[in-house]
Coordinates of C-alpha atoms in Angstrom, one line a residue:
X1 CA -117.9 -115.5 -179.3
X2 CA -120.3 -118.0 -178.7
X3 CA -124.0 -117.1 -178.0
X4 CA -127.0 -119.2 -176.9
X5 CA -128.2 -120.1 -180.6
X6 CA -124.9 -121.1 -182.1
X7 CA -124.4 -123.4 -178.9
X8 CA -128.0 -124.6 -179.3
X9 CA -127.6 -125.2 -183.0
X10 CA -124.5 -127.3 -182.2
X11 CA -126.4 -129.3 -179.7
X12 CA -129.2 -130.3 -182.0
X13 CA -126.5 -131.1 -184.8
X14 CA -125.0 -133.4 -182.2
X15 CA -128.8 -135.1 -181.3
X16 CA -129.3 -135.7 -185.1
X17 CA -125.8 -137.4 -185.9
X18 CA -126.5 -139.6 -183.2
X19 CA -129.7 -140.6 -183.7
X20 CA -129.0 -141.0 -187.6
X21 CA -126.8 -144.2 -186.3
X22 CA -125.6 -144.5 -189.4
X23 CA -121.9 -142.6 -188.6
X24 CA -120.8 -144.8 -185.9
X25 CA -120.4 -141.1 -183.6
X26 CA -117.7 -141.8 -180.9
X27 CA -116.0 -138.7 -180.1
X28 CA -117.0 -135.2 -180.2
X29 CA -114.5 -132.7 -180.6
X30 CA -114.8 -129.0 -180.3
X31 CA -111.7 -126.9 -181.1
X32 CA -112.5 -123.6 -179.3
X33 CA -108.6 -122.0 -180.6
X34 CA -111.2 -119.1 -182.2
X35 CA -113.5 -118.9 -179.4
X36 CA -112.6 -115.8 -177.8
X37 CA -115.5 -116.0 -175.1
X38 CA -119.3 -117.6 -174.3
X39 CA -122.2 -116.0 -172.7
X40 CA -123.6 -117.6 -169.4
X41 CA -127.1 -118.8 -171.3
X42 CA -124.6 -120.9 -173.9
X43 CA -123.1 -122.5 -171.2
X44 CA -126.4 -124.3 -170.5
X45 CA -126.5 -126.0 -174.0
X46 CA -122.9 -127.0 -173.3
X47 CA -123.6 -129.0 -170.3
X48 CA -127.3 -130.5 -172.0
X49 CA -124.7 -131.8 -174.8
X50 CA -122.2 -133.1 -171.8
X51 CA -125.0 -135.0 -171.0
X52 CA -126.4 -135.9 -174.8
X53 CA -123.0 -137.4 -175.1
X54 CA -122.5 -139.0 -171.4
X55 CA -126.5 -140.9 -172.3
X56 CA -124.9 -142.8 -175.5
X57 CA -121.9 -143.4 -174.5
X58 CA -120.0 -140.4 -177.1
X59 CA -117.0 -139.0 -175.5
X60 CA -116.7 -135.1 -175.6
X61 CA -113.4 -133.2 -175.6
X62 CA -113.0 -129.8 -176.1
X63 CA -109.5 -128.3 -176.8
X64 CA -107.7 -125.0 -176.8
X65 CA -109.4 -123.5 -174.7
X66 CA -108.8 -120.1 -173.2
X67 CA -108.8 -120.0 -169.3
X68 CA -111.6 -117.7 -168.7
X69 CA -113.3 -120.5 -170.9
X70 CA -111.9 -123.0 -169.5
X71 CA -112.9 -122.3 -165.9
X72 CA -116.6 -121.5 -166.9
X73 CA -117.4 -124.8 -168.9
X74 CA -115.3 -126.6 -165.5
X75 CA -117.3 -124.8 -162.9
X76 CA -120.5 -125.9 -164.5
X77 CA -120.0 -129.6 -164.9
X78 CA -119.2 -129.7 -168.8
X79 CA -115.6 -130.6 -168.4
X80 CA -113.9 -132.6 -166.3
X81 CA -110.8 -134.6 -165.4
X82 CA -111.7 -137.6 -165.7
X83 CA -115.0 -138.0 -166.9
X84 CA -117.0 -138.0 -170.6
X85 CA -116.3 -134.4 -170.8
X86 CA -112.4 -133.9 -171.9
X87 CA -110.5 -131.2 -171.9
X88 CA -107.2 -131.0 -173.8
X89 CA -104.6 -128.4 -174.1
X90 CA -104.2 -128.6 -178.6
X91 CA -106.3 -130.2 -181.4
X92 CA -103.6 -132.8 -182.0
X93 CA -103.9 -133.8 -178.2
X94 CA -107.6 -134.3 -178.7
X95 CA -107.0 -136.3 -181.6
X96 CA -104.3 -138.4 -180.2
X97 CA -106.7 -139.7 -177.4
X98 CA -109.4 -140.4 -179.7
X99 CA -107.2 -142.4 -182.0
X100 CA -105.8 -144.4 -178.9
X101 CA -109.6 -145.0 -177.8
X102 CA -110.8 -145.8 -181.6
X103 CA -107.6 -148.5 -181.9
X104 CA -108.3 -149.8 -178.2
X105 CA -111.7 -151.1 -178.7
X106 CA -110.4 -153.2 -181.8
X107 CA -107.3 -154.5 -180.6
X108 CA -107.9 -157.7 -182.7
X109 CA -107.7 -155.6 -186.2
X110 CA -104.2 -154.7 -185.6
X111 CA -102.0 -156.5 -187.6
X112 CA -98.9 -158.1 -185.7
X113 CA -95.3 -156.5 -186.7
X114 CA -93.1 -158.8 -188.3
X115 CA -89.6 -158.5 -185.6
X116 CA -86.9 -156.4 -187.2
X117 CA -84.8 -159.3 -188.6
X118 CA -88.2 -160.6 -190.5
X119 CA -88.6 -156.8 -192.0
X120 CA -85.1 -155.4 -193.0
X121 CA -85.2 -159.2 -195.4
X122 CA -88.1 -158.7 -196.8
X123 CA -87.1 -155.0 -197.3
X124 CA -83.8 -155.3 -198.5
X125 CA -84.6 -158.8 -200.3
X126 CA -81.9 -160.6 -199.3
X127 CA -81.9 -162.1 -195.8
X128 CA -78.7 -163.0 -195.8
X129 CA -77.2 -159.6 -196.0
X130 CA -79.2 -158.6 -192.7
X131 CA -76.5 -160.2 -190.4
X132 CA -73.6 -157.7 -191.8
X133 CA -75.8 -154.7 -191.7
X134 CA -77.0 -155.3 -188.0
X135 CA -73.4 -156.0 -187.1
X136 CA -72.8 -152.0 -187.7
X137 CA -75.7 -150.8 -185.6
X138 CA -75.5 -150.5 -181.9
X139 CA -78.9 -151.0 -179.6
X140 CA -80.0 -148.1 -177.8
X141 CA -82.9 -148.0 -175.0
X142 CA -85.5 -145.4 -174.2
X143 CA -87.8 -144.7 -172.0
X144 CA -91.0 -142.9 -172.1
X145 CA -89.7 -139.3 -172.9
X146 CA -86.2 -139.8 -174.0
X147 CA -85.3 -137.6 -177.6
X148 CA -83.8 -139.9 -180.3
X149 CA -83.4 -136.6 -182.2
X150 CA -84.1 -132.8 -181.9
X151 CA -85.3 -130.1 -184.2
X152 CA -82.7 -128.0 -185.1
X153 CA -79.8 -130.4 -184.2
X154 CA -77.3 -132.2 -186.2
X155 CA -78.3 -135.3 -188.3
X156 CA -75.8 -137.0 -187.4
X157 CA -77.6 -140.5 -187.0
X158 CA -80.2 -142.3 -188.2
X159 CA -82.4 -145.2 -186.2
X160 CA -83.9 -149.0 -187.0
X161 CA -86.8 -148.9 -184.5
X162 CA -87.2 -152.6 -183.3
X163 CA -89.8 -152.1 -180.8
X164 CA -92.0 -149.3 -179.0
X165 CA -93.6 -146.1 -180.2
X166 CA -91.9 -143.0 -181.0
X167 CA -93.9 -139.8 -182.2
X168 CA -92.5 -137.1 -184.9
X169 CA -93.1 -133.7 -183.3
X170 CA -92.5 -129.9 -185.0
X171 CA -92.9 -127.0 -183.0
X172 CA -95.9 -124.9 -182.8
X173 CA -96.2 -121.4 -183.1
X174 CA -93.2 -120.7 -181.0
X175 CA -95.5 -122.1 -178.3
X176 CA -96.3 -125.8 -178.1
X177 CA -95.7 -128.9 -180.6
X178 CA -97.7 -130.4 -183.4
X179 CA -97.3 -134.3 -183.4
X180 CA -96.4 -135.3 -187.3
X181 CA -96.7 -138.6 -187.2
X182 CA -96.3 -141.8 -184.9
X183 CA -94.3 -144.7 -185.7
X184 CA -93.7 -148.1 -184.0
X185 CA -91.5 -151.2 -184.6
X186 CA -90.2 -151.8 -188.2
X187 CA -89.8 -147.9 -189.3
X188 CA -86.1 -146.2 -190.2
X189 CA -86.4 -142.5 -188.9
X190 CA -84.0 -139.5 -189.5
X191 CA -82.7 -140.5 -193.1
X192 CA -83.6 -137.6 -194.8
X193 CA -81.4 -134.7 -192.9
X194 CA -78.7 -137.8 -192.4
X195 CA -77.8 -138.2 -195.8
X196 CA -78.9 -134.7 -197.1
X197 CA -76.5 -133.4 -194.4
X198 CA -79.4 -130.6 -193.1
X199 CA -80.5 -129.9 -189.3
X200 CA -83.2 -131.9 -187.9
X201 CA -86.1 -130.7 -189.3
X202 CA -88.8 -132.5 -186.5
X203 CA -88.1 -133.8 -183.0
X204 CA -88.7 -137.5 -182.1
X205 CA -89.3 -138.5 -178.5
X206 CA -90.2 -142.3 -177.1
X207 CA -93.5 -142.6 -176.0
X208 CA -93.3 -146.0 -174.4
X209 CA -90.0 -147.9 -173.9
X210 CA -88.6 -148.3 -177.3
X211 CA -85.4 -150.2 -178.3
X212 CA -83.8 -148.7 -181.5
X213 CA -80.5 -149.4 -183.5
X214 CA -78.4 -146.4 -184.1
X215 CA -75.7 -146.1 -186.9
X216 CA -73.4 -142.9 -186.5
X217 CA -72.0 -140.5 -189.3
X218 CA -68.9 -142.2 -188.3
X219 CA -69.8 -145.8 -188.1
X220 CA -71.2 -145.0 -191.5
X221 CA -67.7 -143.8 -192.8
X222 CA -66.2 -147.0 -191.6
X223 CA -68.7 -149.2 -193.1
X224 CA -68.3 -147.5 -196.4
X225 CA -64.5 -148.0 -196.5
X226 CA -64.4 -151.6 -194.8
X227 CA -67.9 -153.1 -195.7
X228 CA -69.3 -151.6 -199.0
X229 CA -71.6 -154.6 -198.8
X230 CA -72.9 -153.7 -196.0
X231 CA -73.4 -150.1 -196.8
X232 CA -75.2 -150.5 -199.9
X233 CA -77.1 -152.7 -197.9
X234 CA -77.8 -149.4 -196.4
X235 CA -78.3 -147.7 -199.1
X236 CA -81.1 -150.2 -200.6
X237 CA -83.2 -149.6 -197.5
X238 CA -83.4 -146.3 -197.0
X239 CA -83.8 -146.3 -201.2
X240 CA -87.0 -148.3 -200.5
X241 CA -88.5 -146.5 -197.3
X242 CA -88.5 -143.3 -199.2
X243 CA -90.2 -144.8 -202.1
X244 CA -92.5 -145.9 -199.7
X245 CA -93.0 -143.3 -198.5
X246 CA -93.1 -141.4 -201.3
X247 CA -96.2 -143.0 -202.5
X248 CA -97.9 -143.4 -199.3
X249 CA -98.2 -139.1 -199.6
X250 CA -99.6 -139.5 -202.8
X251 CA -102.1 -141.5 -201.7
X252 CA -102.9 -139.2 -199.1
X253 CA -103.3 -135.9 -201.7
X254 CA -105.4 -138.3 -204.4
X255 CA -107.8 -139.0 -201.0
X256 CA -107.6 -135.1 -199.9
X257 CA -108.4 -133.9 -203.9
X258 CA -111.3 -136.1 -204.0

């Protein structure tokens, strides 16, 4: 429950990381999933730290909020729809928007993805065994929203993204979905439960027209009998994307264990 003094304290926590400079402060998040209700007098520090923020330019977003909550912080001006004040319906929603806000003001740091041709040779390390591979995929498009793949389902398929975004979702709590990861162009998605023959353990939707190249369980079965070139090919792909991967999570656990 959130009284005047912890909402104050926050407040001057904000005005000191801001005018310490030295942390770059762009967004302000408040996750309120344990916040079970605020008195009136806190709501007053709320909306002087709406406007802290809105004066240097800091964008505020408060998440999971409960409706009673919800309505209060709204009917006095400390959230909005489209203003600095944010409100979003999960953490991972919040963080989303921050990350798209954080990449969109350096659009120049971005490196530019090599086309899918380019990456599966310098991948595989041979770029003449590209052409035989491709021929065995078939092009699929999406559109914003479209499920390459759903939790729970068969794994029946795995995908070459060539262009777009697509985002790795689990469900929630029975309730809503947590957003794994996000991938663009040049990834290979849905290779662990294809060849370890398990359900689909996440659910991947397109989040902006995405074209992909699917290869079947079946198309797999042919290649294997007719083109064992081109299927260990294959094989030496997803070999090197989960080595990749593979020590892209160690890296993460050193950086969390420091």
């Amino acid at each position: 429950y959130i009284f005047f003094g912890t909402a104050n304290r926050l407040f001057d926590l904000t005005r000191r990381l801001i005018a310490d400079g030295t942390g770059g402060l762009q967004t302000l998040i408040l996750d309120c999933q344990l916040v079970t209700g605020i008195e009136a007098s806190a709501t007053m520090s709320f909306l002087k730290l709406r406007h802290l923020c809105d004066r240097h330019r800091v964008t505020l977003e408060i998440c999971d909020m409960r409706p009673r909550i919800a309505r209060i912080l709204t009917a006095e001006g400390v959230v909005d729809k489209s203003g600095g004040g944010r409100a979003y319906d999960s953490l991972d929603d919040a963080l989303e928007e921050a990350e798209r806000v954080i990449l969109a003001r350096y659009p120049d740091a971005a490196p530019t993805p090599p086309n899918l041709v380019d990456w599966l040779a310098e991948e595989i390390g041979d770029p003449d065994a590209v052409a035989p591979l491709m021929a065995w995929l078939d092009r699929e498009d999406y559109a914003p929203g479209d499920l390459l793949a759903r939790q729970g389902g068969p794994a029946d398929e795995i995908f070459l993204i060539e262009s777009g975004e697509v985002s790795v979702v689990i469900a929630d709590r029975g309730s809503g979905e947590l957003r794994l990861r996000t991938m663009t162009s040049c990834t290979i998605l849905g290779e662990i439960g294809f060849f370890g023959a398990r359900p689909r353990t996440a659910t991947v939707r397109a989040e902006s027209p995405t074209v992909a190249y699917r290869l079947s369980r079946d198309r797999l079965a042919e290649m294997q009998r007719d083109d064992p070139a081109a299927a260990l090919t294959l094989h030496r792909l997803v070999i090197n994307t989960l080595a990749g991967r593979l020590e892209f999570a160690n890296a993460e656990l050193a950086a969390l264990d420091q």
